[in-house]
């Protein structure tokens, strides 16, 4: 061991301003909720809270789907829950990729024994609807169309409504990654006919990391019930999980829910409901426009075109001659400010600046720009 156990003490984290790709700053009310007394995961009071969380998630997703709940694990588990329940060996799934997270969808399809038919677009560009249509026409036996609504690795907002319309036109299920869009960008599960969707709590919901809201349409549930093979994951099998997250006071034990994290999610969803979805979407857009104006005055250029730019995740090019790591380290160590690095081919070429949830404020815009100005001077 590098350190004597007797020298260890309680961990007291620094107070950061989180303006990277996630997590975002957590609302103080959410942190307070997290500290409330733990009760049993089958306690009648907790079961009542579960019902409220479901209602609040239905509001956030804009859906009446009965199968709407938080998976007791982060967004990556939400992603896996969707794929392991809907994809069986031999199934064809058309996967759109224009960033890192479309690639993770591909890996999930393959691990389920399915065949991923890829629609590739340049990182920083939106998914090409014509390419998707052509691929659907070429593969009439495809079971699902999967895509990322808000691609966190590039700051691109894909046209979820149009993509889901294409899925319906070709009698496909639609599978949507909404990890970064839920609560920050317009998202209407029922109106857009989304069949399966997953998100995370640590982005625009400004809750602690570790939960993944999901929702399945009636058509998706029907597909699950008609499976020929058992779901390969016991923990993520929706038939089993719904015995615990289903309706009514009587719940079947499936796993010990992260009770205090559910308190926190309930509080963050209450905050979203009190603000109003449309107002939250507008706030993210207005703060993005403010950040855009200020950064451009510093000479920083946005990579993604405005028509499909994600307001809560802003990708800018690093100016020539500027050391990426040095700038981010100085921001962290001197200003307690976190911004994100580029991923994949964009590593060292871009910064990703988040404006998510309660991190999306004019105060944070001002602080980020003034801190960058000091470091770049």
mmCIF file of C-alpha atoms in Angstrom:
data_model
loop_
_atom_site.group_PDB
_atom_site.id
_atom_site.type_symbol
_atom_site.label_atom_id
_atom_site.label_comp_id
_atom_site.label_asym_id
_atom_site.label_seq_id
_atom_site.Cartn_x
_atom_site.Cartn_y
_atom_site.Cartn_z
ATOM 1 C CA UNK A 1 0.000 0.000 0.000
ATOM 2 C CA UNK A 2 1.221 3.495 -0.841
ATOM 3 C CA UNK A 3 -0.291 5.007 2.307
ATOM 4 C CA UNK A 4 -0.827 3.874 5.887
ATOM 5 C CA UNK A 5 -4.496 3.247 6.624
ATOM 6 C CA UNK A 6 -4.098 5.023 9.952
ATOM 7 C CA UNK A 7 -3.323 8.269 8.116
ATOM 8 C CA UNK A 8 -6.581 8.251 6.160
ATOM 9 C CA UNK A 9 -9.434 10.592 7.040
ATOM 10 C CA UNK A 10 -12.870 11.603 5.738
ATOM 11 C CA UNK A 11 -12.875 12.752 2.135
ATOM 12 C CA UNK A 12 -13.859 16.395 1.743
ATOM 13 C CA UNK A 13 -14.143 17.234 -1.964
ATOM 14 C CA UNK A 14 -13.347 20.684 -3.310
ATOM 15 C CA UNK A 15 -16.219 22.869 -4.465
ATOM 16 C CA UNK A 16 -16.037 22.860 -8.271
ATOM 17 C CA UNK A 17 -18.000 24.603 -10.985
ATOM 18 C CA UNK A 18 -18.876 21.688 -13.264
ATOM 19 C CA UNK A 19 -19.084 22.833 -16.884
ATOM 20 C CA UNK A 20 -17.878 19.725 -18.650
ATOM 21 C CA UNK A 21 -19.854 16.944 -20.356
ATOM 22 C CA UNK A 22 -21.159 15.717 -16.998
ATOM 23 C CA UNK A 23 -21.789 15.429 -14.196
ATOM 24 C CA UNK A 24 -23.299 18.859 -13.778
ATOM 25 C CA UNK A 25 -23.550 20.812 -10.543
ATOM 26 C CA UNK A 26 -26.120 19.244 -8.211
ATOM 27 C CA UNK A 27 -28.924 21.369 -6.795
ATOM 28 C CA UNK A 28 -28.446 22.049 -3.032
ATOM 29 C CA UNK A 29 -31.999 20.765 -2.441
ATOM 30 C CA UNK A 30 -31.001 17.487 -4.100
ATOM 31 C CA UNK A 31 -27.942 17.096 -1.875
ATOM 32 C CA UNK A 32 -30.139 17.793 1.139
ATOM 33 C CA UNK A 33 -32.628 15.146 0.005
ATOM 34 C CA UNK A 34 -29.770 12.668 -0.340
ATOM 35 C CA UNK A 35 -28.906 13.107 3.335
ATOM 36 C CA UNK A 36 -32.375 12.229 4.679
ATOM 37 C CA UNK A 37 -32.837 9.069 6.795
ATOM 38 C CA UNK A 38 -32.657 5.832 4.853
ATOM 39 C CA UNK A 39 -35.756 3.635 5.004
ATOM 40 C CA UNK A 40 -36.403 0.171 3.607
ATOM 41 C CA UNK A 41 -36.839 -0.261 -0.138
ATOM 42 C CA UNK A 42 -40.179 -2.054 0.515
ATOM 43 C CA UNK A 43 -41.363 0.417 3.144
ATOM 44 C CA UNK A 44 -44.889 1.659 2.227
ATOM 45 C CA UNK A 45 -43.644 5.255 2.387
ATOM 46 C CA UNK A 46 -40.890 4.454 -0.088
ATOM 47 C CA UNK A 47 -43.309 2.630 -2.382
ATOM 48 C CA UNK A 48 -45.426 5.801 -2.452
ATOM 49 C CA UNK A 49 -42.307 7.769 -3.370
ATOM 50 C CA UNK A 50 -41.590 5.329 -6.213
ATOM 51 C CA UNK A 51 -45.050 6.060 -7.657
ATOM 52 C CA UNK A 52 -44.346 9.801 -7.516
ATOM 53 C CA UNK A 53 -40.966 9.340 -9.192
ATOM 54 C CA UNK A 54 -42.685 7.439 -11.987
ATOM 55 C CA UNK A 55 -45.227 10.252 -12.482
ATOM 56 C CA UNK A 56 -42.505 12.888 -12.507
ATOM 57 C CA UNK A 57 -40.456 10.887 -15.015
ATOM 58 C CA UNK A 58 -43.511 10.530 -17.249
ATOM 59 C CA UNK A 59 -43.749 14.324 -17.190
ATOM 60 C CA UNK A 60 -40.051 14.778 -17.967
ATOM 61 C CA UNK A 61 -40.242 12.302 -20.863
ATOM 62 C CA UNK A 62 -43.692 13.587 -21.924
ATOM 63 C CA UNK A 63 -45.157 10.093 -21.966
ATOM 64 C CA UNK A 64 -47.948 7.993 -20.505
ATOM 65 C CA UNK A 65 -45.871 4.813 -20.832
ATOM 66 C CA UNK A 66 -46.628 2.493 -17.921
ATOM 67 C CA UNK A 67 -43.089 1.093 -18.084
ATOM 68 C CA UNK A 68 -41.270 4.271 -17.026
ATOM 69 C CA UNK A 69 -38.768 4.041 -14.176
ATOM 70 C CA UNK A 70 -35.168 4.675 -13.115
ATOM 71 C CA UNK A 71 -32.712 1.807 -13.526
ATOM 72 C CA UNK A 72 -30.632 1.460 -10.337
ATOM 73 C CA UNK A 73 -27.379 2.173 -12.171
ATOM 74 C CA UNK A 74 -25.936 4.916 -14.432
ATOM 75 C CA UNK A 75 -26.942 5.796 -18.004
ATOM 76 C CA UNK A 76 -24.786 3.066 -19.509
ATOM 77 C CA UNK A 77 -26.960 0.507 -17.689
ATOM 78 C CA UNK A 78 -30.062 2.241 -19.016
ATOM 79 C CA UNK A 79 -28.637 1.780 -22.497
ATOM 80 C CA UNK A 80 -27.923 -1.868 -21.836
ATOM 81 C CA UNK A 81 -31.387 -2.447 -20.353
ATOM 82 C CA UNK A 82 -33.010 -1.277 -23.583
ATOM 83 C CA UNK A 83 -30.852 -3.399 -25.864
ATOM 84 C CA UNK A 84 -30.846 -6.622 -23.841
ATOM 85 C CA UNK A 85 -34.630 -6.553 -23.590
ATOM 86 C CA UNK A 86 -35.385 -5.702 -27.227
ATOM 87 C CA UNK A 87 -32.577 -7.339 -29.221
ATOM 88 C CA UNK A 88 -32.303 -11.111 -29.674
ATOM 89 C CA UNK A 89 -29.707 -13.189 -31.523
ATOM 90 C CA UNK A 90 -29.956 -12.629 -35.269
ATOM 91 C CA UNK A 91 -31.932 -9.357 -35.051
ATOM 92 C CA UNK A 92 -30.912 -6.555 -37.380
ATOM 93 C CA UNK A 93 -30.647 -3.117 -35.797
ATOM 94 C CA UNK A 94 -29.802 -0.015 -37.796
ATOM 95 C CA UNK A 95 -27.497 2.132 -35.658
ATOM 96 C CA UNK A 96 -26.734 5.770 -36.440
ATOM 97 C CA UNK A 97 -23.278 6.933 -35.395
ATOM 98 C CA UNK A 98 -21.906 10.460 -35.504
ATOM 99 C CA UNK A 99 -19.947 10.323 -32.260
ATOM 100 C CA UNK A 100 -18.778 8.087 -29.431
ATOM 101 C CA UNK A 101 -22.141 6.993 -28.098
ATOM 102 C CA UNK A 102 -23.542 5.610 -31.342
ATOM 103 C CA UNK A 103 -20.546 3.276 -31.211
ATOM 104 C CA UNK A 104 -21.628 2.062 -27.786
ATOM 105 C CA UNK A 105 -25.049 1.256 -29.212
ATOM 106 C CA UNK A 106 -23.328 -0.836 -31.871
ATOM 107 C CA UNK A 107 -21.413 -2.784 -29.223
ATOM 108 C CA UNK A 108 -24.613 -3.479 -27.287
ATOM 109 C CA UNK A 109 -26.350 -4.850 -30.374
ATOM 110 C CA UNK A 110 -23.401 -7.124 -31.092
ATOM 111 C CA UNK A 111 -23.187 -8.365 -27.493
ATOM 112 C CA UNK A 112 -26.878 -9.314 -27.719
ATOM 113 C CA UNK A 113 -26.067 -11.454 -30.765
ATOM 114 C CA UNK A 114 -27.690 -8.971 -33.130
ATOM 115 C CA UNK A 115 -26.376 -7.514 -36.364
ATOM 116 C CA UNK A 116 -25.652 -3.777 -36.274
ATOM 117 C CA UNK A 117 -26.164 -2.081 -39.634
ATOM 118 C CA UNK A 118 -24.244 1.186 -39.334
ATOM 119 C CA UNK A 119 -25.178 4.605 -40.721
ATOM 120 C CA UNK A 120 -22.006 6.640 -40.293
ATOM 121 C CA UNK A 121 -21.760 10.413 -40.377
ATOM 122 C CA UNK A 122 -18.876 12.765 -39.693
ATOM 123 C CA UNK A 123 -18.347 13.707 -36.054
ATOM 124 C CA UNK A 124 -19.757 17.206 -35.584
ATOM 125 C CA UNK A 125 -22.414 16.675 -38.269
ATOM 126 C CA UNK A 126 -25.995 15.452 -37.755
ATOM 127 C CA UNK A 127 -27.256 12.042 -38.795
ATOM 128 C CA UNK A 128 -28.186 12.217 -42.490
ATOM 129 C CA UNK A 129 -31.886 11.381 -42.826
ATOM 130 C CA UNK A 130 -31.484 10.365 -46.466
ATOM 131 C CA UNK A 131 -28.814 7.823 -45.524
ATOM 132 C CA UNK A 132 -31.112 6.429 -42.863
ATOM 133 C CA UNK A 133 -34.005 6.115 -45.322
ATOM 134 C CA UNK A 134 -31.775 4.347 -47.859
ATOM 135 C CA UNK A 135 -30.529 1.941 -45.186
ATOM 136 C CA UNK A 136 -34.062 1.160 -44.020
ATOM 137 C CA UNK A 137 -35.058 0.498 -47.634
ATOM 138 C CA UNK A 138 -32.057 -1.812 -48.090
ATOM 139 C CA UNK A 139 -32.889 -3.747 -44.883
ATOM 140 C CA UNK A 140 -36.677 -4.194 -44.732
ATOM 141 C CA UNK A 141 -36.215 -6.891 -42.080
ATOM 142 C CA UNK A 142 -34.571 -4.512 -39.583
ATOM 143 C CA UNK A 143 -36.134 -4.737 -36.130
ATOM 144 C CA UNK A 144 -35.110 -1.338 -34.773
ATOM 145 C CA UNK A 145 -33.523 2.012 -35.549
ATOM 146 C CA UNK A 146 -31.188 3.254 -32.806
ATOM 147 C CA UNK A 147 -29.682 6.727 -32.503
ATOM 148 C CA UNK A 148 -28.352 9.294 -30.053
ATOM 149 C CA UNK A 149 -30.582 12.337 -29.631
ATOM 150 C CA UNK A 150 -27.905 14.578 -28.068
ATOM 151 C CA UNK A 151 -24.403 13.374 -28.935
ATOM 152 C CA UNK A 152 -22.342 14.420 -25.903
ATOM 153 C CA UNK A 153 -19.017 13.724 -27.598
ATOM 154 C CA UNK A 154 -19.611 16.332 -30.315
ATOM 155 C CA UNK A 155 -22.391 18.685 -29.217
ATOM 156 C CA UNK A 156 -24.726 17.682 -32.057
ATOM 157 C CA UNK A 157 -28.511 17.534 -31.637
ATOM 158 C CA UNK A 158 -29.950 14.924 -33.992
ATOM 159 C CA UNK A 159 -33.494 15.248 -35.336
ATOM 160 C CA UNK A 160 -35.197 12.697 -33.093
ATOM 161 C CA UNK A 161 -38.691 13.475 -34.308
ATOM 162 C CA UNK A 162 -37.810 12.898 -37.969
ATOM 163 C CA UNK A 163 -35.771 9.765 -37.217
ATOM 164 C CA UNK A 164 -38.647 8.247 -35.241
ATOM 165 C CA UNK A 165 -41.034 9.048 -38.099
ATOM 166 C CA UNK A 166 -38.734 7.086 -40.408
ATOM 167 C CA UNK A 167 -38.710 4.167 -37.976
ATOM 168 C CA UNK A 168 -42.518 4.104 -37.924
ATOM 169 C CA UNK A 169 -42.704 4.390 -41.708
ATOM 170 C CA UNK A 170 -40.590 1.228 -42.024
ATOM 171 C CA UNK A 171 -42.280 -0.590 -39.122
ATOM 172 C CA UNK A 172 -39.199 -0.465 -36.900
ATOM 173 C CA UNK A 173 -38.862 0.127 -33.205
ATOM 174 C CA UNK A 174 -37.067 3.351 -32.308
ATOM 175 C CA UNK A 175 -34.362 3.259 -29.630
ATOM 176 C CA UNK A 176 -33.189 6.653 -28.382
ATOM 177 C CA UNK A 177 -30.252 7.756 -26.229
ATOM 178 C CA UNK A 178 -31.470 10.846 -24.344
ATOM 179 C CA UNK A 179 -28.745 10.926 -21.691
ATOM 180 C CA UNK A 180 -27.859 14.563 -22.391
ATOM 181 C CA UNK A 181 -31.163 15.807 -23.796
ATOM 182 C CA UNK A 182 -33.655 14.939 -21.023
ATOM 183 C CA UNK A 183 -34.596 18.188 -19.286
ATOM 184 C CA UNK A 184 -32.418 20.334 -21.553
ATOM 185 C CA UNK A 185 -33.819 20.014 -25.078
ATOM 186 C CA UNK A 186 -37.293 19.462 -26.472
ATOM 187 C CA UNK A 187 -38.169 15.787 -26.086
ATOM 188 C CA UNK A 188 -41.660 14.303 -26.523
ATOM 189 C CA UNK A 189 -41.713 10.528 -26.245
ATOM 190 C CA UNK A 190 -45.400 9.968 -27.044
ATOM 191 C CA UNK A 191 -45.799 12.664 -29.702
ATOM 192 C CA UNK A 192 -42.664 11.502 -31.513
ATOM 193 C CA UNK A 193 -43.586 7.779 -31.163
ATOM 194 C CA UNK A 194 -40.382 6.794 -29.377
ATOM 195 C CA UNK A 195 -40.470 3.105 -28.414
ATOM 196 C CA UNK A 196 -37.554 2.835 -25.995
ATOM 197 C CA UNK A 197 -35.536 5.614 -24.431
ATOM 198 C CA UNK A 198 -32.904 5.941 -21.746
ATOM 199 C CA UNK A 199 -31.226 8.836 -19.977
ATOM 200 C CA UNK A 200 -29.044 9.694 -16.967
ATOM 201 C CA UNK A 201 -29.568 11.722 -13.823
ATOM 202 C CA UNK A 202 -26.245 13.586 -13.832
ATOM 203 C CA UNK A 203 -26.738 15.872 -16.834
ATOM 204 C CA UNK A 204 -29.673 18.269 -17.283
ATOM 205 C CA UNK A 205 -31.559 16.857 -14.292
ATOM 206 C CA UNK A 206 -28.693 18.040 -12.014
ATOM 207 C CA UNK A 207 -29.047 15.012 -9.775
ATOM 208 C CA UNK A 208 -26.252 12.794 -8.480
ATOM 209 C CA UNK A 209 -24.840 10.226 -10.926
ATOM 210 C CA UNK A 210 -25.942 6.620 -10.623
ATOM 211 C CA UNK A 211 -29.519 6.299 -11.925
ATOM 212 C CA UNK A 212 -30.844 5.884 -15.457
ATOM 213 C CA UNK A 213 -34.438 6.837 -16.298
ATOM 214 C CA UNK A 214 -35.946 4.604 -19.007
ATOM 215 C CA UNK A 215 -39.308 4.329 -20.735
ATOM 216 C CA UNK A 216 -40.785 1.639 -23.022
ATOM 217 C CA UNK A 217 -43.839 1.960 -25.273
ATOM 218 C CA UNK A 218 -46.634 -0.619 -25.398
ATOM 219 C CA UNK A 219 -45.210 -1.876 -28.690
ATOM 220 C CA UNK A 220 -41.783 -2.335 -27.080
ATOM 221 C CA UNK A 221 -43.358 -4.202 -24.155
ATOM 222 C CA UNK A 222 -45.144 -6.483 -26.622
ATOM 223 C CA UNK A 223 -41.818 -7.263 -28.296
ATOM 224 C CA UNK A 224 -40.272 -8.083 -24.908
ATOM 225 C CA UNK A 225 -43.146 -10.412 -24.009
ATOM 226 C CA UNK A 226 -42.788 -12.282 -27.319
ATOM 227 C CA UNK A 227 -39.062 -12.956 -26.971
ATOM 228 C CA UNK A 228 -37.840 -16.392 -28.010
ATOM 229 C CA UNK A 229 -34.773 -16.258 -25.761
ATOM 230 C CA UNK A 230 -34.462 -15.217 -22.111
ATOM 231 C CA UNK A 231 -33.091 -11.726 -21.525
ATOM 232 C CA UNK A 232 -29.365 -12.291 -21.095
ATOM 233 C CA UNK A 233 -29.178 -10.007 -18.045
ATOM 234 C CA UNK A 234 -31.062 -11.081 -14.922
ATOM 235 C CA UNK A 235 -30.673 -7.682 -13.264
ATOM 236 C CA UNK A 236 -31.949 -5.725 -16.282
ATOM 237 C CA UNK A 237 -34.792 -8.077 -17.291
ATOM 238 C CA UNK A 238 -37.798 -5.717 -17.473
ATOM 239 C CA UNK A 239 -40.300 -8.473 -16.692
ATOM 240 C CA UNK A 240 -38.532 -9.037 -13.386
ATOM 241 C CA UNK A 241 -37.817 -5.386 -12.588
ATOM 242 C CA UNK A 242 -41.439 -4.396 -13.149
ATOM 243 C CA UNK A 243 -42.477 -6.718 -10.355
ATOM 244 C CA UNK A 244 -40.771 -4.178 -8.126
ATOM 245 C CA UNK A 245 -41.438 -0.943 -10.068
ATOM 246 C CA UNK A 246 -44.983 -1.892 -11.104
ATOM 247 C CA UNK A 247 -48.309 -0.490 -9.955
ATOM 248 C CA UNK A 248 -49.952 -0.800 -6.551
ATOM 249 C CA UNK A 249 -48.710 -1.144 -3.009
ATOM 250 C CA UNK A 250 -47.606 -4.781 -3.274
ATOM 251 C CA UNK A 251 -44.122 -5.072 -4.783
ATOM 252 C CA UNK A 252 -42.026 -8.156 -5.465
ATOM 253 C CA UNK A 253 -38.468 -7.936 -4.178
ATOM 254 C CA UNK A 254 -36.026 -7.746 -7.062
ATOM 255 C CA UNK A 255 -33.056 -5.768 -5.746
ATOM 256 C CA UNK A 256 -32.303 -3.286 -2.989
ATOM 257 C CA UNK A 257 -32.962 0.066 -4.607
ATOM 258 C CA UNK A 258 -30.539 2.944 -3.956
ATOM 259 C CA UNK A 259 -33.041 4.529 -1.585
ATOM 260 C CA UNK A 260 -31.301 7.835 -0.944
ATOM 261 C CA UNK A 261 -30.489 8.322 -4.613
ATOM 262 C CA UNK A 262 -34.197 7.905 -5.370
ATOM 263 C CA UNK A 263 -34.893 10.672 -2.829
ATOM 264 C CA UNK A 264 -32.440 12.831 -4.773
ATOM 265 C CA UNK A 265 -34.008 12.023 -8.140
ATOM 266 C CA UNK A 266 -37.476 12.808 -6.789
ATOM 267 C CA UNK A 267 -36.230 16.218 -5.642
ATOM 268 C CA UNK A 268 -34.542 17.035 -8.956
ATOM 269 C CA UNK A 269 -37.662 16.034 -10.899
ATOM 270 C CA UNK A 270 -39.787 18.219 -8.614
ATOM 271 C CA UNK A 271 -37.473 21.139 -9.419
ATOM 272 C CA UNK A 272 -37.874 20.448 -13.145
ATOM 273 C CA UNK A 273 -41.650 20.266 -12.819
ATOM 274 C CA UNK A 274 -41.792 23.489 -10.817
ATOM 275 C CA UNK A 275 -39.689 25.295 -13.425
ATOM 276 C CA UNK A 276 -41.684 23.784 -16.301
ATOM 277 C CA UNK A 277 -40.209 21.791 -19.168
ATOM 278 C CA UNK A 278 -40.611 24.521 -21.789
ATOM 279 C CA UNK A 279 -38.958 27.061 -19.518
ATOM 280 C CA UNK A 280 -36.074 24.675 -18.823
ATOM 281 C CA UNK A 281 -35.556 24.097 -22.560
ATOM 282 C CA UNK A 282 -35.636 27.877 -23.142
ATOM 283 C CA UNK A 283 -33.188 28.558 -20.290
ATOM 284 C CA UNK A 284 -30.644 26.159 -21.756
ATOM 285 C CA UNK A 285 -30.985 27.812 -25.166
ATOM 286 C CA UNK A 286 -30.691 31.373 -23.831
ATOM 287 C CA UNK A 287 -27.595 30.575 -21.774
ATOM 288 C CA UNK A 288 -26.069 28.877 -24.794
ATOM 289 C CA UNK A 289 -26.602 32.018 -26.874
ATOM 290 C CA UNK A 290 -25.004 34.134 -24.148
ATOM 291 C CA UNK A 291 -22.011 31.787 -23.947
ATOM 292 C CA UNK A 292 -21.709 31.732 -27.743
ATOM 293 C CA UNK A 293 -21.597 35.518 -27.966
ATOM 294 C CA UNK A 294 -18.988 35.814 -25.221
ATOM 295 C CA UNK A 295 -16.740 33.002 -26.474
ATOM 296 C CA UNK A 296 -16.742 34.329 -30.023
ATOM 297 C CA UNK A 297 -15.511 37.677 -28.668
ATOM 298 C CA UNK A 298 -12.554 35.742 -27.238
ATOM 299 C CA UNK A 299 -11.881 34.408 -30.736
ATOM 300 C CA UNK A 300 -13.110 30.876 -30.042
ATOM 301 C CA UNK A 301 -14.960 29.155 -32.881
ATOM 302 C CA UNK A 302 -17.825 26.674 -32.586
ATOM 303 C CA UNK A 303 -17.357 23.388 -34.432
ATOM 304 C CA UNK A 304 -21.022 22.452 -34.870
ATOM 305 C CA UNK A 305 -23.264 24.510 -37.140
ATOM 306 C CA UNK A 306 -25.928 26.481 -35.321
ATOM 307 C CA UNK A 307 -28.871 24.679 -36.938
ATOM 308 C CA UNK A 308 -28.083 21.435 -35.109
ATOM 309 C CA UNK A 309 -25.979 22.680 -32.195
ATOM 310 C CA UNK A 310 -26.694 21.246 -28.751
ATOM 311 C CA UNK A 311 -27.258 24.157 -26.332
ATOM 312 C CA UNK A 312 -26.222 22.241 -23.226
ATOM 313 C CA UNK A 313 -22.924 20.932 -24.648
ATOM 314 C CA UNK A 314 -20.841 23.473 -26.560
ATOM 315 C CA UNK A 315 -17.883 22.253 -28.608
ATOM 316 C CA UNK A 316 -15.293 24.883 -29.560
ATOM 317 C CA UNK A 317 -11.989 24.569 -31.409
ATOM 318 C CA UNK A 318 -8.809 25.043 -29.394
ATOM 319 C CA UNK A 319 -6.839 27.972 -30.866
ATOM 320 C CA UNK A 320 -3.544 27.171 -32.591
ATOM 321 C CA UNK A 321 -0.581 27.069 -30.232
ATOM 322 C CA UNK A 322 -2.704 26.520 -27.105
ATOM 323 C CA UNK A 323 -1.930 23.509 -24.933
ATOM 324 C CA UNK A 324 -5.233 21.726 -24.193
ATOM 325 C CA UNK A 325 -4.185 19.960 -21.017
ATOM 326 C CA UNK A 326 -2.424 22.981 -19.581
ATOM 327 C CA UNK A 327 -5.485 25.199 -20.011
ATOM 328 C CA UNK A 328 -7.879 22.684 -18.458
ATOM 329 C CA UNK A 329 -5.487 21.997 -15.578
ATOM 330 C CA UNK A 330 -5.161 25.710 -14.821
ATOM 331 C CA UNK A 331 -8.924 26.167 -14.950
ATOM 332 C CA UNK A 332 -9.349 23.281 -12.506
ATOM 333 C CA UNK A 333 -6.538 24.174 -10.117
ATOM 334 C CA UNK A 334 -6.758 27.971 -10.152
ATOM 335 C CA UNK A 335 -10.481 28.536 -10.750
ATOM 336 C CA UNK A 336 -12.070 25.249 -9.604
ATOM 337 C CA UNK A 337 -13.706 25.122 -13.036
ATOM 338 C CA UNK A 338 -14.089 21.903 -15.016
ATOM 339 C CA UNK A 339 -14.555 21.872 -18.788
ATOM 340 C CA UNK A 340 -14.316 18.799 -20.996
ATOM 341 C CA UNK A 341 -11.690 17.547 -23.416
ATOM 342 C CA UNK A 342 -12.315 16.206 -26.892
ATOM 343 C CA UNK A 343 -12.799 12.474 -27.449
ATOM 344 C CA UNK A 344 -11.471 10.158 -30.160
ATOM 345 C CA UNK A 345 -10.241 11.989 -33.228
ATOM 346 C CA UNK A 346 -11.192 15.281 -31.564
ATOM 347 C CA UNK A 347 -8.851 14.795 -28.572
ATOM 348 C CA UNK A 348 -6.587 17.800 -28.159
ATOM 349 C CA UNK A 349 -8.515 19.735 -30.824
ATOM 350 C CA UNK A 350 -11.669 20.878 -28.998
ATOM 351 C CA UNK A 351 -13.101 21.780 -25.617
ATOM 352 C CA UNK A 352 -16.584 20.700 -24.581
ATOM 353 C CA UNK A 353 -18.281 23.242 -22.336
ATOM 354 C CA UNK A 354 -21.407 22.059 -20.554
ATOM 355 C CA UNK A 355 -24.409 24.170 -19.607
ATOM 356 C CA UNK A 356 -26.558 21.473 -18.034
ATOM 357 C CA UNK A 357 -29.271 21.697 -15.420
ATOM 358 C CA UNK A 358 -28.405 24.100 -12.620
ATOM 359 C CA UNK A 359 -24.966 24.581 -14.238
ATOM 360 C CA UNK A 360 -26.867 26.379 -17.010
ATOM 361 C CA UNK A 361 -26.938 29.919 -15.589
ATOM 362 C CA UNK A 362 -25.764 33.360 -16.585
ATOM 363 C CA UNK A 363 -23.524 33.356 -13.518
ATOM 364 C CA UNK A 364 -21.695 30.275 -14.797
ATOM 365 C CA UNK A 365 -21.471 31.709 -18.312
ATOM 366 C CA UNK A 366 -19.790 34.822 -16.903
ATOM 367 C CA UNK A 367 -17.446 32.799 -14.693
ATOM 368 C CA UNK A 368 -16.435 30.413 -17.473
ATOM 369 C CA UNK A 369 -15.658 33.193 -19.933
ATOM 370 C CA UNK A 370 -13.729 35.325 -17.441
ATOM 371 C CA UNK A 371 -11.714 32.280 -16.305
ATOM 372 C CA UNK A 372 -10.877 31.288 -19.879
ATOM 373 C CA UNK A 373 -9.930 34.867 -20.664
ATOM 374 C CA UNK A 374 -7.502 34.931 -17.736
ATOM 375 C CA UNK A 375 -5.905 31.619 -18.689
ATOM 376 C CA UNK A 376 -5.645 32.384 -22.421
ATOM 377 C CA UNK A 377 -4.292 35.912 -21.906
#
